[in-house]
Amino acid sequence: MAKILGASKVTVRYQVTIPEEVRKRLKIKEGQTLVFAEEDGKIYITTEL
């Protein structure tokens, strides 16, 4: 089973805050583009293609 790193609520503008643990692990910087990919019914978020 996958480890849960955090949770966020979706705002009325469909925005979410990325939990601190996720930001640290992916080394996300302000202004950086994130990539959303789907595979086998699961959605993945990454910092590169």
Coordinates of N, CA and C in Angstrom, one line a residue:
M1 N 0.8 -1.2 0.0 CA 0.0 0.0 0.0 C 0.9 1.2 0.0
A2 N 0.5 2.3 -0.7 CA 1.2 3.5 -0.8 C 1.2 4.3 0.5
K3 N 2.3 5.0 0.8 CA 2.3 5.8 2.0 C 1.7 7.2 1.7
I4 N 0.8 7.6 2.5 CA 0.1 8.9 2.3 C 1.1 10.0 2.8
L5 N 1.4 11.0 2.0 CA 2.3 12.1 2.3 C 1.6 13.3 2.7
G6 N 0.3 13.4 2.6 CA -0.4 14.6 2.9 C -1.8 14.6 2.2
A7 N -2.5 15.6 2.5 CA -3.9 15.8 1.9 C -4.1 17.3 1.7
S8 N -5.0 17.6 0.7 CA -5.3 19.0 0.4 C -6.8 19.1 0.0
K9 N -7.4 20.2 0.3 CA -8.8 20.4 -0.2 C -8.7 21.2 -1.5
V10 N -9.7 21.0 -2.3 CA -9.8 21.7 -3.6 C -10.6 23.0 -3.3
T11 N -10.1 24.1 -3.8 CA -10.8 25.4 -3.6 C -11.8 25.5 -4.7
V12 N -12.6 26.6 -4.6 CA -13.7 26.8 -5.6 C -13.1 27.0 -7.0
R13 N -11.8 27.4 -7.0 CA -11.2 27.6 -8.3 C -10.4 26.4 -8.8
Y14 N -10.6 25.2 -8.1 CA -10.0 24.0 -8.4 C -8.5 24.0 -8.2
Q15 N -8.0 24.7 -7.2 CA -6.6 24.8 -6.8 C -6.4 24.0 -5.5
V16 N -5.2 23.5 -5.4 CA -4.8 22.7 -4.2 C -3.5 23.2 -3.7
T17 N -3.2 23.1 -2.4 CA -1.9 23.3 -1.9 C -1.1 22.0 -1.8
I18 N 0.1 22.0 -2.3 CA 0.9 20.8 -2.3 C 1.5 20.7 -0.9
P19 N 1.2 19.6 -0.2 CA 1.7 19.4 1.1 C 3.3 19.5 1.2
E20 N 3.7 20.0 2.3 CA 5.2 20.3 2.5 C 6.0 19.0 2.2
E21 N 5.6 17.9 2.7 CA 6.4 16.7 2.5 C 6.5 16.3 1.0
V22 N 5.5 16.6 0.2 CA 5.6 16.3 -1.2 C 6.5 17.3 -1.9
R23 N 6.4 18.6 -1.5 CA 7.2 19.7 -2.0 C 8.7 19.3 -1.8
K24 N 9.0 18.9 -0.6 CA 10.4 18.5 -0.2 C 10.9 17.3 -1.0
R25 N 10.1 16.3 -1.1 CA 10.5 15.1 -1.8 C 10.7 15.3 -3.3
L26 N 9.8 16.2 -3.9 CA 10.0 16.4 -5.4 C 10.9 17.6 -5.6
K27 N 11.3 18.3 -4.6 CA 12.2 19.5 -4.7 C 11.5 20.6 -5.6
I28 N 10.2 20.8 -5.3 CA 9.4 21.7 -6.1 C 9.8 23.2 -5.7
K29 N 10.0 24.0 -6.7 CA 10.3 25.4 -6.5 C 9.1 26.2 -7.0
E30 N 9.0 27.4 -6.5 CA 7.9 28.4 -6.9 C 8.0 28.7 -8.4
G31 N 6.9 28.6 -9.1 CA 6.9 28.9 -10.6 C 7.3 27.6 -11.4
Q32 N 7.6 26.5 -10.8 CA 8.0 25.3 -11.6 C 6.7 24.7 -12.1
T33 N 6.8 24.0 -13.3 CA 5.7 23.3 -13.9 C 5.7 21.9 -13.4
L34 N 4.5 21.4 -13.0 CA 4.3 20.0 -12.7 C 3.6 19.3 -13.8
V35 N 3.9 18.0 -13.9 CA 3.3 17.2 -14.9 C 2.4 16.2 -14.3
F36 N 1.2 16.0 -14.8 CA 0.2 15.1 -14.3 C 0.1 14.0 -15.3
A37 N 0.3 12.7 -14.9 CA 0.3 11.6 -15.9 C -0.6 10.5 -15.3
E38 N -1.3 9.8 -16.2 CA -2.2 8.7 -15.8 C -1.7 7.4 -16.4
E39 N -1.7 6.4 -15.5 CA -1.3 5.1 -16.0 C -2.1 4.0 -15.1
D40 N -2.7 3.1 -15.8 CA -3.5 2.0 -15.2 C -4.5 2.6 -14.1
G41 N -5.1 3.7 -14.5 CA -6.1 4.3 -13.6 C -5.6 5.1 -12.4
K42 N -4.3 5.3 -12.4 CA -3.7 6.1 -11.3 C -3.1 7.3 -11.9
I43 N -3.2 8.4 -11.1 CA -2.7 9.7 -11.5 C -1.4 9.9 -10.8
Y44 N -0.3 10.3 -11.5 CA 1.0 10.6 -10.9 C 1.3 12.1 -11.2
I45 N 2.0 12.7 -10.2 CA 2.4 14.0 -10.3 C 3.9 14.0 -10.2
T46 N 4.6 14.6 -11.2 CA 6.0 14.6 -11.2 C 6.5 16.0 -11.7
T47 N 7.8 16.2 -11.6 CA 8.4 17.5 -12.0 C 9.0 17.4 -13.4
E48 N 9.0 16.3 -14.0 CA 9.5 16.2 -15.4 C 8.7 15.2 -16.2
L49 N 8.9 15.3 -17.5 CA 8.2 14.4 -18.4 C 8.9 13.0 -18.5

